[in-house]
Coordinates of C-alpha atoms and ligand atoms in Angstrom, one line a residue:
X1 CA 0.1 -0.4 0.2
X2 CA 1.6 3.1 -1.1
X3 CA 2.6 6.3 0.9
X4 CA 0.6 8.8 0.0
X5 CA 3.0 12.0 -0.3
X6 CA 0.7 14.7 0.6
X7 CA -0.2 12.9 4.4
X8 CA 3.3 13.0 6.5
X9 CA 3.0 10.6 9.9
X10 CA 2.3 12.1 12.4
X11 CA 5.3 10.2 14.2
X12 CA 7.7 12.1 12.6
X13 CA 7.3 15.0 14.4
X14 CA 9.4 13.6 16.9
X15 CA 11.5 11.2 15.1
X16 CA 12.1 12.8 11.6
X17 CA 12.7 16.5 12.3
X18 CA 16.5 18.0 13.0
X19 CA 16.7 19.6 16.4
X20 CA 17.8 19.2 20.0
X21 CA 13.8 16.9 21.2
X22 CA 14.6 14.5 18.3
X23 CA 18.3 14.4 18.8
X24 CA 16.8 13.0 22.3
X25 CA 14.0 10.6 20.6
X26 CA 15.6 9.2 18.3
X27 CA 19.0 8.2 20.2
X28 CA 16.1 6.7 23.6
X29 CA 15.8 5.1 20.5
X30 CA 19.0 3.5 19.4
X31 CA 19.6 3.3 23.2
X32 CA 16.5 0.7 23.3
X33 CA 18.3 -1.1 20.7
X34 CA 17.0 -0.6 17.4
X35 CA 18.3 1.1 14.4
X36 CA 17.5 3.7 12.2
X37 CA 16.6 1.6 9.7
X38 CA 13.6 0.0 12.3
X39 CA 11.7 3.1 13.5
X40 CA 12.9 6.0 11.1
X41 CA 9.9 7.4 8.4
X42 CA 8.1 4.2 9.5
X43 CA 4.3 3.5 10.4
X44 CA 4.5 3.9 14.9
X45 CA 2.1 2.4 15.8
X46 CA 0.9 1.8 19.9
X47 CA -0.2 -1.7 20.8
X48 CA -1.8 -1.0 23.5
X49 CA -1.9 -3.8 26.0
X50 CA -4.4 -4.3 29.0
X51 CA -2.4 -6.9 30.5
X52 CA -1.9 -7.6 34.3
X53 CA -1.0 -10.6 36.2
X54 CA -4.5 -10.2 37.9
X55 CA -6.9 -10.8 34.9
X56 CA -7.7 -14.2 33.7
X57 CA -9.6 -12.7 30.8
X58 CA -6.4 -11.3 30.2
X59 CA -3.8 -13.0 30.3
X60 CA -2.5 -14.9 26.4
X61 CA -1.6 -10.5 25.7
X62 CA 1.6 -11.1 26.0
X63 CA 2.1 -13.2 23.7
X64 CA -0.2 -11.3 21.7
X65 CA 1.0 -8.0 22.0
X66 CA 4.2 -9.7 20.9
X67 CA 2.1 -12.0 17.8
X68 CA 0.7 -8.0 17.1
X69 CA 4.0 -6.8 16.3
X70 CA 4.8 -9.3 14.4
X71 CA 2.3 -8.4 11.9
X72 CA 3.8 -4.7 12.6
X73 CA 6.6 -5.4 11.1
X74 CA 6.6 -7.6 8.2
X75 CA 4.3 -5.2 7.4
X76 CA 6.7 -1.9 7.4
X77 CA 5.8 -0.7 10.6
X78 CA 7.3 0.3 13.9
X79 CA 5.1 -1.1 16.4
X80 CA 5.5 0.3 20.5
X81 CA 3.4 -1.1 23.1
X82 CA 2.1 1.0 25.6
X83 CA 0.4 -1.0 29.2
X84 CA -2.9 0.5 29.6
X85 CA -5.0 -0.5 33.2
X86 CA -6.4 -3.9 32.8
X87 CA -9.5 -3.1 34.8
X88 CA -9.8 -7.2 35.8
X89 CA -14.3 -7.8 35.7
X90 CA -13.6 -10.3 39.1
X91 CA -11.1 -8.5 40.9
X92 CA -11.5 -4.7 40.4
X93 CA -13.7 -3.0 44.3
X94 CA -16.0 -2.0 43.3
X95 CA -16.8 -2.2 39.9
X96 CA -15.1 -1.4 36.3
X97 CA -18.1 0.2 35.6
X98 CA -15.8 2.6 38.3
X99 CA -12.9 3.0 36.1
X100 CA -14.0 2.6 31.9
X101 CA -13.7 7.0 32.0
X102 CA -10.5 6.6 32.9
X103 CA -9.4 3.9 31.2
X104 CA -10.8 6.3 28.1
X105 CA -8.9 8.5 30.3
X106 CA -6.1 7.6 30.1
X107 CA -6.2 5.3 25.6
X108 CA -7.1 9.1 25.2
X109 CA -3.1 10.3 26.5
X110 CA -1.4 7.7 26.1
X111 CA -2.4 8.1 22.7
X112 CA -1.8 11.5 22.4
X113 CA 1.3 12.1 24.1
X114 CA 2.9 9.2 21.3
X115 CA 4.2 9.3 19.1
X116 CA 2.1 7.1 17.1
X117 CA 0.8 7.0 13.9
X118 CA -2.4 4.1 14.7
X119 CA -3.3 1.8 17.7
X120 CA -4.0 -1.2 17.9
X121 CA -6.4 -1.9 21.1
X122 CA -6.6 -5.1 23.6
X123 CA -9.5 -6.1 25.0
X124 CA -12.0 -8.0 25.5
X125 CA -12.9 -8.2 29.9
X126 CA -16.3 -6.0 30.2
X127 CA -14.4 -2.3 30.4
X128 CA -11.9 -2.0 28.9
X129 CA -13.6 -2.7 25.3
X130 CA -15.6 0.1 25.3
X131 CA -13.0 1.9 28.0
X132 CA -10.8 1.7 25.0
X133 CA -12.4 2.1 22.4
X134 CA -14.2 5.2 24.3
X135 CA -10.2 7.1 23.8
X136 CA -9.7 6.1 20.6
X137 CA -12.1 7.1 18.9
X138 CA -11.1 10.6 21.0
X139 CA -8.2 10.6 19.6
X140 CA -9.3 9.4 16.1
X141 CA -6.0 8.0 15.0
X142 CA -5.7 4.7 12.4
X143 CA -6.5 2.2 15.3
X144 CA -8.8 -2.1 15.5
X145 CA -9.7 -3.6 18.6
X146 CA -8.3 -6.8 18.6
X147 CA -10.8 -8.6 20.9
X148 CA -9.7 -11.4 24.3
X149 CA -11.5 -14.5 22.5
X150 CA -13.7 -16.1 24.5
X151 CA -12.5 -18.7 27.5
X152 CA -13.2 -22.6 26.1
X153 CA -16.9 -24.1 28.4
X154 CA -16.5 -24.6 31.3
X155 CA -17.7 -28.0 32.4
X156 CA -18.0 -30.0 35.1
X157 CA -19.7 -33.5 36.5
X158 CA -20.2 -34.7 32.7
X159 CA -22.2 -31.1 32.4
X160 CA -21.5 -27.7 30.3
X161 CA -20.5 -24.5 32.1
X162 CA -21.1 -21.3 31.6
X163 CA -19.8 -18.5 33.3
X164 CA -21.7 -16.7 35.3
X165 CA -24.8 -18.1 34.4
X166 CA -24.6 -21.3 35.5
X167 CA -22.5 -20.1 39.1
X168 CA -26.3 -17.9 39.2
X169 CA -27.6 -20.6 38.9
X170 CA -26.1 -23.1 40.9
X171 CA -25.6 -20.6 44.0
X172 CA -29.3 -21.2 44.4
X173 CA -29.2 -24.8 44.1
X174 CA -27.0 -24.2 47.1
X175 CA -28.6 -22.0 49.8
X176 CA -31.4 -24.0 48.6
X177 CA -29.5 -27.1 50.5
X178 CA -28.8 -28.7 46.7
X179 CA -25.7 -29.2 46.6
X180 CA -22.8 -29.2 49.4
X181 CA -19.9 -27.8 49.8
X182 CA -17.4 -30.1 47.2
X183 CA -19.3 -30.7 44.8
X184 CA -19.6 -26.4 44.4
X185 CA -15.8 -26.9 44.1
X186 CA -15.6 -29.2 42.1
X187 CA -17.5 -26.3 40.1
X188 CA -15.2 -23.8 40.8
X189 CA -12.3 -25.4 39.4
X190 CA -14.3 -26.5 36.8
X191 CA -16.4 -23.4 36.2
X192 CA -13.4 -21.1 34.4
X193 CA -10.9 -23.8 31.9
X194 CA -8.9 -21.1 30.3
X195 CA -7.4 -17.6 29.8
X196 CA -10.6 -15.3 28.1
X197 CA -13.5 -13.8 28.7
X198 CA -16.4 -15.0 29.7
X199 CA -17.9 -17.6 27.6
X200 CA -21.6 -17.1 27.6
X201 CA -23.4 -14.0 26.5
X202 CA -22.4 -11.3 28.7
X203 CA -21.0 -7.9 28.0
X204 CA -16.9 -8.8 26.9
X205 CA -18.6 -11.0 23.9
X206 CA -21.6 -8.6 22.9
X207 CA -19.0 -5.4 23.1
X208 CA -16.9 -8.1 20.8
X209 CA -19.6 -8.3 18.7
X210 CA -21.2 -5.2 19.0
X211 CA -17.3 -3.8 17.9
X212 CA -16.8 -5.8 15.2
X213 CA -19.8 -5.2 14.0
X214 CA -19.4 -1.6 13.9
X215 CA -16.6 -2.0 10.7
X216 CA -14.1 -1.4 13.8
X217 CA -11.7 -5.2 14.4
X218 CA -11.3 -7.4 11.6
X219 CA -13.5 -9.9 9.8
X220 CA -15.0 -12.7 12.3
X221 CA -12.5 -11.5 15.0
X222 CA -15.2 -11.3 17.7
X223 CA -16.0 -15.3 17.7
X224 CA -12.5 -17.0 17.7
X225 CA -11.8 -19.2 21.1
X226 CA -9.0 -17.6 23.3
X227 CA -7.5 -20.7 22.8
X228 CA -7.5 -22.1 19.2
X229 CA -4.6 -21.7 17.0
X230 CA -6.7 -18.6 14.9
X231 CA -6.0 -15.9 17.3
X232 CA -2.5 -15.9 17.5
X233 CA -2.6 -15.2 13.9
X234 CA -5.8 -13.1 14.0
X235 CA -3.9 -10.9 16.6
X236 CA -0.9 -10.6 13.3
X237 CA -3.4 -10.0 10.7
X238 CA -3.9 -6.8 13.1
X239 CA -0.9 -5.8 13.3
X240 CA 0.0 -6.0 9.2
X241 CA -3.7 -4.2 8.7
X242 CA -2.9 -1.8 11.2
X243 CA -0.3 -0.8 8.9
X244 CA -1.7 -0.2 5.4
X245 CA -4.8 1.5 7.7
X246 CA -1.9 4.3 8.4
X247 CA -0.8 4.1 5.3
X248 CA -5.0 5.1 4.4
X249 CA -5.2 7.2 7.1
X250 CA -8.6 4.7 7.9
X251 CA -9.2 6.7 11.1
X252 CA -12.3 5.1 13.0
X253 CA -14.5 8.3 12.5
X254 CA -14.6 7.5 8.9
X255 CA -16.0 4.3 10.2
X256 CA -18.6 5.0 12.5
X257 CA -22.0 6.0 11.5
X258 CA -25.5 5.9 12.9
X259 CA -26.2 3.5 10.3
X260 CA -23.3 0.8 11.7
X261 CA -24.3 2.3 14.8
X262 CA -28.0 0.9 13.9
X263 CA -26.4 -2.0 13.6
X264 CA -24.7 -2.6 16.6
X265 CA -28.8 -2.5 17.9
X266 CA -29.6 -5.4 15.8
X267 CA -27.1 -7.4 16.4
X268 CA -27.2 -6.8 19.9
X269 CA -30.8 -7.5 20.1
X270 CA -30.9 -10.9 18.2
X271 CA -27.7 -11.6 20.6
X272 CA -29.3 -11.6 23.6
X273 CA -26.5 -8.9 24.3
X274 CA -25.6 -8.0 27.8
X275 CA -28.5 -5.2 28.8
X276 CA -24.1 -3.2 29.6
X277 CA -24.3 -2.4 26.5
X278 CA -27.2 0.4 26.0
X279 CA -25.3 2.3 28.5
X280 CA -21.3 1.6 27.1
X281 CA -22.5 2.2 22.9
X282 CA -24.5 5.1 24.2
X283 CA -21.2 6.2 25.6
X284 CA -19.0 5.2 22.5
X285 CA -21.3 6.4 20.4
X286 CA -21.5 10.4 21.4
X287 CA -18.1 10.0 21.5
X288 CA -18.6 9.7 17.4
X289 CA -20.9 12.7 17.2
X290 CA -23.5 10.2 17.0
X291 CA -26.8 10.1 18.6
X292 CA -27.8 7.7 20.4
X293 CA -31.5 7.3 22.6
X294 CA -32.6 4.1 25.1
X295 CA -35.2 4.7 21.8
X296 CA -33.9 3.5 19.3
X297 CA -33.1 0.2 21.4
X298 CA -36.4 -0.1 21.7
X299 CA -37.2 0.4 18.2
X300 CA -35.3 -2.4 17.3
X301 CA -35.5 -4.6 19.7
X302 CA -39.4 -4.9 18.5
X303 CA -38.8 -6.3 15.0
X304 CA -35.6 -8.4 15.7
X305 CA -35.7 -11.3 17.5
X306 CA -33.9 -13.2 19.8
X307 CA -31.9 -15.4 17.0
X308 CA -28.7 -16.4 19.0
X309 CA -29.0 -20.1 21.1
X310 CA -26.2 -18.7 23.9
X311 CA -26.5 -18.7 27.0
X312 CA -27.8 -16.8 29.0
X313 CA -31.1 -16.2 27.2
X314 CA -30.4 -20.0 25.3
X315 CA -28.5 -22.7 25.6
X316 CA -25.2 -23.1 24.4
X317 CA -21.6 -21.1 24.3
X318 CA -19.2 -19.0 22.4
X319 CA -17.4 -22.0 21.5
X320 CA -20.8 -23.8 20.2
X321 CA -20.6 -19.3 18.0
X322 CA -18.0 -20.3 16.8
X323 CA -17.6 -24.0 14.9
X324 CA -22.0 -22.8 14.4
X325 CA -19.6 -20.1 11.9
X326 CA -18.9 -17.3 14.3
X327 CA -20.0 -13.4 13.6
X328 CA -20.0 -13.7 10.1
X329 CA -22.2 -16.0 9.9
X330 CA -24.4 -14.4 12.3
X331 CA -24.4 -11.1 10.3
X332 CA -25.5 -13.4 7.1
X333 CA -28.7 -13.8 9.1
X334 CA -29.2 -10.5 9.6
X335 CA -28.6 -8.9 6.4
X336 CA -32.1 -7.9 5.3
X337 CA -32.1 -6.2 9.0
X338 CA -28.3 -4.1 8.4
X339 CA -26.5 -1.3 6.3
X340 CA -24.5 -3.7 4.4
X341 CA -23.1 0.2 2.7
X342 CA -21.1 0.6 5.8
X343 CA -17.0 0.7 6.2
X344 CA -15.0 -1.2 8.0
X345 CA -11.4 -1.5 9.5
X346 CA -10.6 -4.6 6.7
X347 CA -10.6 -2.5 4.6
X348 CA -14.6 -3.2 2.7
X349 CA -17.7 -3.0 3.5
X350 CA -19.5 -4.9 6.7
X351 CA -21.1 -6.6 3.8
X352 CA -18.1 -7.2 1.6
X353 CA -17.1 -8.7 5.8
X354 CA -19.4 -11.7 5.1
X355 CA -19.0 -12.9 1.7
X356 CA -19.3 -16.5 1.7
X357 CA -20.4 -17.4 5.4
X358 CA -22.1 -19.6 6.1
X359 CA -23.9 -21.0 9.4
X360 CA -23.0 -24.7 10.1
X361 CA -25.6 -25.4 13.1
X362 CA -28.4 -23.8 13.0
X363 CA -30.2 -24.8 16.4
X364 CA -26.8 -22.0 17.6
X365 CA -27.5 -18.9 14.6
X366 CA -31.4 -19.8 14.0
X367 CA -33.0 -18.1 11.2
X368 CA -34.9 -15.3 11.9
X369 CA -37.9 -17.2 10.7
X370 CA -37.2 -19.4 14.2
X371 CA -36.3 -17.4 16.7
X372 CA -35.4 -18.9 20.2
X373 CA -38.3 -17.6 22.5
X374 CA -40.8 -15.3 21.7
X375 CA -39.3 -12.7 24.5
X376 CA -37.8 -9.4 23.3
X377 CA -34.4 -9.9 24.0
X378 CA -34.6 -6.4 25.6
X379 CA -37.1 -3.5 26.4
X380 CA -36.7 -0.5 27.6
X381 CA -39.9 0.8 30.5
X382 CA -40.8 3.8 31.0
X383 CA -43.4 5.2 34.0
X384 CA -43.7 7.4 36.8
X385 CA -40.9 5.1 38.4
X386 CA -38.3 5.6 36.0
X387 CA -38.9 8.5 33.4
X388 CA -35.2 8.9 31.9
X389 CA -36.3 5.9 31.1
X390 CA -35.2 1.8 32.4
X391 CA -33.7 -1.9 31.0
X392 CA -35.0 -5.5 31.1
X393 CA -34.1 -8.9 29.2
X394 CA -37.1 -9.9 28.4
X395 CA -35.8 -13.3 26.9
X396 CA -34.5 -14.1 30.3
X397 CA -36.7 -14.0 32.7
X398 CA -39.4 -16.2 34.0
X399 CA -43.0 -15.2 31.5
X400 CA -45.2 -15.1 34.0
X401 CA -43.1 -11.5 36.1
X402 CA -43.5 -9.9 32.4
X403 CA -46.5 -7.8 33.6
X404 CA -46.6 -7.8 37.4
X405 CA -48.0 -6.1 40.5
X406 CA -47.2 -6.5 43.6
X407 CA -45.8 -4.9 47.1
X408 CA -42.4 -3.4 46.8
X409 CA -40.0 -4.6 49.6
X410 CA -37.4 -2.1 49.7
X411 CA -33.1 -1.7 50.7
X412 CA -32.0 1.7 50.5
X413 CA -28.5 0.3 50.6
X414 CA -26.6 -2.9 48.8
X415 CA -24.8 -3.4 51.9
X416 CA -28.5 -2.7 54.1
X417 CA -29.6 -5.8 51.4
X418 CA -26.7 -8.6 52.7
X419 CA -27.6 -7.8 55.8
X420 CA -32.4 -8.4 55.0
X421 CA -32.0 -10.5 52.7
X422 CA -32.0 -13.9 53.8
X423 CA -33.4 -13.8 57.3
X424 CA -36.1 -16.4 57.8
X425 CA -38.7 -13.9 59.3
X426 CA -38.1 -11.7 56.4
X427 CA -41.2 -10.1 55.6
X428 CA -41.1 -11.5 51.9
X429 CA -43.2 -13.2 48.6
X430 CA -42.7 -14.6 45.5
X431 CA -45.4 -11.2 44.3
X432 CA -43.2 -9.1 46.2
X433 CA -40.9 -6.6 44.6
X434 CA -37.2 -6.0 45.6
X435 CA -36.1 -2.4 45.3
X436 CA -32.8 -1.4 45.9
X437 CA -31.7 1.5 46.5
X438 CA -27.9 3.4 45.6
X439 CA -26.8 1.4 43.0
X440 CA -26.4 3.6 40.4
X441 CA -23.6 5.8 38.5
X442 CA -22.4 8.0 41.9
X443 CA -25.2 6.3 45.0
X444 CA -22.7 3.1 43.9
X445 CA -20.8 4.6 43.0
X446 CA -20.1 3.1 39.1
X447 CA -24.1 1.7 38.8
X448 CA -21.7 -2.4 40.0
X449 CA -23.6 -5.5 40.0
X450 CA -26.2 -5.9 41.8
X451 CA -29.2 -6.1 39.8
X452 CA -29.5 -9.8 40.2
X453 CA -30.9 -9.2 43.9
X454 CA -30.8 -11.7 45.2
X455 CA -33.9 -13.9 46.0
X456 CA -34.4 -14.8 49.7
X457 CA -32.7 -17.9 51.5
X458 CA -37.4 -18.3 53.0
X459 CA -38.3 -18.5 48.9
X460 CA -35.3 -20.0 47.6
X461 CA -36.1 -23.0 49.7
X462 CA -40.0 -22.1 48.9
X463 CA -38.8 -22.6 44.5
X464 CA -38.7 -19.6 43.9
X465 CA -36.4 -18.9 41.8
X466 CA -36.8 -15.8 40.4
X467 CA -38.9 -12.7 41.1
X468 CA -39.1 -8.6 39.4
X469 CA -36.5 -7.0 40.9
X470 CA -35.6 -3.5 40.5
X471 CA -32.7 -0.9 41.3
X472 CA -30.6 1.6 39.1
X473 CA -27.3 -0.9 39.2
X474 CA -26.1 -2.9 36.3
X475 CA -26.2 -7.0 36.4
X476 CA -24.2 -9.1 34.6
X477 CA -23.6 -9.1 31.3
X478 CA -24.5 -13.8 32.2
X479 CA -26.9 -13.3 34.6
X480 CA -31.1 -13.1 34.3
X481 CA -34.5 -13.5 35.3
X482 CA -37.3 -10.4 36.0
X483 CA -34.3 -7.8 37.1
X484 CA -35.3 -4.7 35.3
X485 CA -32.0 -2.0 35.9
X486 CA -30.6 1.4 35.0
X487 CA -33.4 3.3 36.6
X488 CA -33.1 6.9 36.2
X489 CA -32.4 9.1 38.1
X490 CA -30.9 7.6 39.5
X491 CA -32.2 7.4 44.3
X492 CA -28.8 9.1 45.3
X493 CA -29.9 12.2 43.2
X494 CA -33.1 12.2 44.2
X495 CA -34.7 10.5 41.7
X496 CA -37.9 8.9 42.4
X497 CA -37.1 5.1 42.9
X498 CA -35.2 6.7 46.4
X499 CA -39.6 8.1 46.9
X500 CA -40.3 4.2 47.8
X501 CA -41.4 2.8 50.3
X502 CA -41.6 -0.6 52.0
X503 CA -45.6 -1.6 50.7
X504 CA -45.7 0.2 48.2
X505 CA -47.4 -1.1 45.2
X506 CA -45.7 -1.5 41.9
X507 CA -47.1 -2.7 38.3
X508 CA -44.9 -3.2 35.0
X509 CA -46.5 -4.2 32.3
X510 CA -43.5 -5.5 29.5
X511 CA -46.1 -5.5 26.4
X512 CA -46.4 -2.1 27.4
X513 CA -43.1 -0.5 28.8
X514 CA -44.9 1.4 31.7
X515 CA -43.0 0.8 35.4
X516 CA -45.1 2.2 38.1
X517 CA -45.5 3.8 41.6
X518 CA -48.6 2.8 42.3
X519 CA -49.1 6.4 44.6
X520 CA -50.6 9.5 43.8
X521 CA -48.3 11.8 42.2
X522 CA -48.9 14.0 44.9
X523 CA -47.4 12.5 47.3
X524 CA -44.3 11.0 45.3
X525 CA -44.2 14.8 45.4
X526 CA -43.6 15.2 48.7
X527 CA -41.7 12.4 49.8
X528 CA -38.7 13.9 47.2
X529 CA -40.0 17.1 49.0
X530 CA -39.0 16.0 52.0
X531 CA -36.0 13.1 50.5
X532 CA -32.2 14.0 51.6
X533 CA -29.9 13.3 49.7
X534 CA -27.5 10.4 51.7
X535 CA -24.0 11.2 53.9
X536 CA -21.8 10.6 51.5
X537 CA -19.8 12.6 49.8
X538 CA -16.5 11.8 47.1
X539 CA -13.5 14.7 48.7
X540 CA -10.6 13.6 46.8
X541 CA -9.2 11.4 44.0
X542 CA -10.6 10.2 41.1
X543 CA -13.8 9.3 42.7
X544 CA -14.9 13.0 43.7
X545 CA -14.2 13.5 39.9
X546 CA -16.4 10.9 39.0
X547 CA -18.9 11.8 41.1
X548 CA -18.5 15.8 39.8
X549 CA -19.0 14.3 35.9
X550 CA -20.3 11.0 35.1
X551 CA -23.9 11.2 33.4
X552 CA -26.2 9.0 34.4
X553 CA -27.3 5.8 32.6
X554 CA -29.1 6.7 29.8
X555 CA -27.3 9.3 28.6
X556 CA -24.2 6.4 29.0
X557 CA -22.6 7.7 31.8
X558 CA -19.7 9.1 30.1
X559 CA -17.6 11.8 31.5
X560 CA -19.1 15.8 30.9
X561 CA -15.4 17.1 29.5
X562 CA -14.5 13.6 27.6
X563 CA -18.5 13.5 25.3
X564 CA -18.0 15.4 21.7
X565 CA -16.0 15.3 19.1
X566 CA -13.6 18.1 20.0
X567 CA -10.6 18.9 18.7
X568 CA -7.8 16.8 20.8
X569 CA -5.0 19.3 20.5
X570 CA -1.1 17.9 19.7
X571 CA 1.3 17.9 22.5
X572 CA 4.1 20.8 21.6
X573 CA 6.8 19.2 21.3
X574 CA 10.3 21.3 22.4
Ligands
FES1 FE1 -13.4 -10.5 32.0 FE2 -16.2 -11.4 32.2 S1 -14.9 -11.4 33.6 S2 -15.4 -10.9 30.6

């Protein structure tokens, strides 16, 4: 691919001029053992590596970074690996969501401040996909996202186990006394059998599939299991292709359009993807200056049935999805619903990307005419309890709960809920609606994944496995149940959720997309007028920046000062 002679590489400002500063830049590259032939005049590729010792989903990233470098060298580029925060979903507390925007800011500043012309982003574990992409979209240098890939299927006593989904399921059985400690430990050992992300349709496989649909990953990349030998080959291809993209000056905002985001929404619905993706997509679109609203999600959810038969809504796992043809095959089944003219990092269109794709197992990847359930994958509910909307995943709930009225049982925060939920004398029935307050963007903080409130032990023993649960928190994409999430505005800033009291009747009707507190409006207003903000302020550090600038869930939870497409200034080089 020929370089455009009119266009100068950004990195030339560091290496290619004759002054004291560039003497230092060149001299220090030589210090590292590189020769002029290695870096002079070549596209410099940042490899943003979210590896850490404590992120099992990215445990293969040290070797994958080398494989990406191999591709960069092959194509005549100069690779520079830059570590970024790893955001291990399981270990970071209170939640990685608190730090998604910090990662986005870190990536933006890493790219801005270093002599690089383009980037390969290495991510996959939940927030690392939107976090790295948000930063790269703002910086708008040529970028490819290299997905970590899902781990292998879990296995326990001859049964297939899915990340998260089966943990919740068997935990409920343990709480009900049906599983003993030894069996539980065996399950622990069989749940996660290789490096790679969760392999149910949680946030990681959802976000990497949507990233590929948006055109920001190579064709088919998102479905390859992390431990499959195709994965390192894909990594090397990312390295080769990014060098070409730098020559072509193909940038994220040349690829991202409202139509490409609507394509991602279509795929999200057909996958019954994680509810978290709704927040991330809105934030990513905001970085590209594209309007995306909860109403877009709801409109497409009514049109697009769930056709990916993957847990928690379906039966299979990501490894099965790959063997069934992967995302390219899945996109081909949705072709009539997609705008196939959209660009991708591969250089052609989405239509080019899926040419020749075949479905090898039509029980895993179903045709549009044979969805896995009559329930939609996502519903946006509104009403006096959630004026700015809230989210539910009807396909993962017991159908009887999709229209329900019941008395509220209110927990004022997570600690209150933990202290109360398993009390034998808890005044609760299967008809109650469990309400968790103060789990939102500021209240959590970071909207922890508390939204799948546990079923009270007392009811588990009676055989109850699902109830209506409402919160301003999120839930893991691997979770399931009649959980209503992301209530906006949140309780912590005086949203109507703060006005709910024990015994109030709450009604939901998914068909009508409604959620209401059956209390007179004047009484709700009176309670909110008397409402006192919870006693928790953030005096210093990142939490303070976060609390002062975070937007609500329906707006994507980005920082107000990072939204939009204002140009990122180039650093002065003195
Ligand atoms: Fe990393 Fe699920 S814990 S993707």
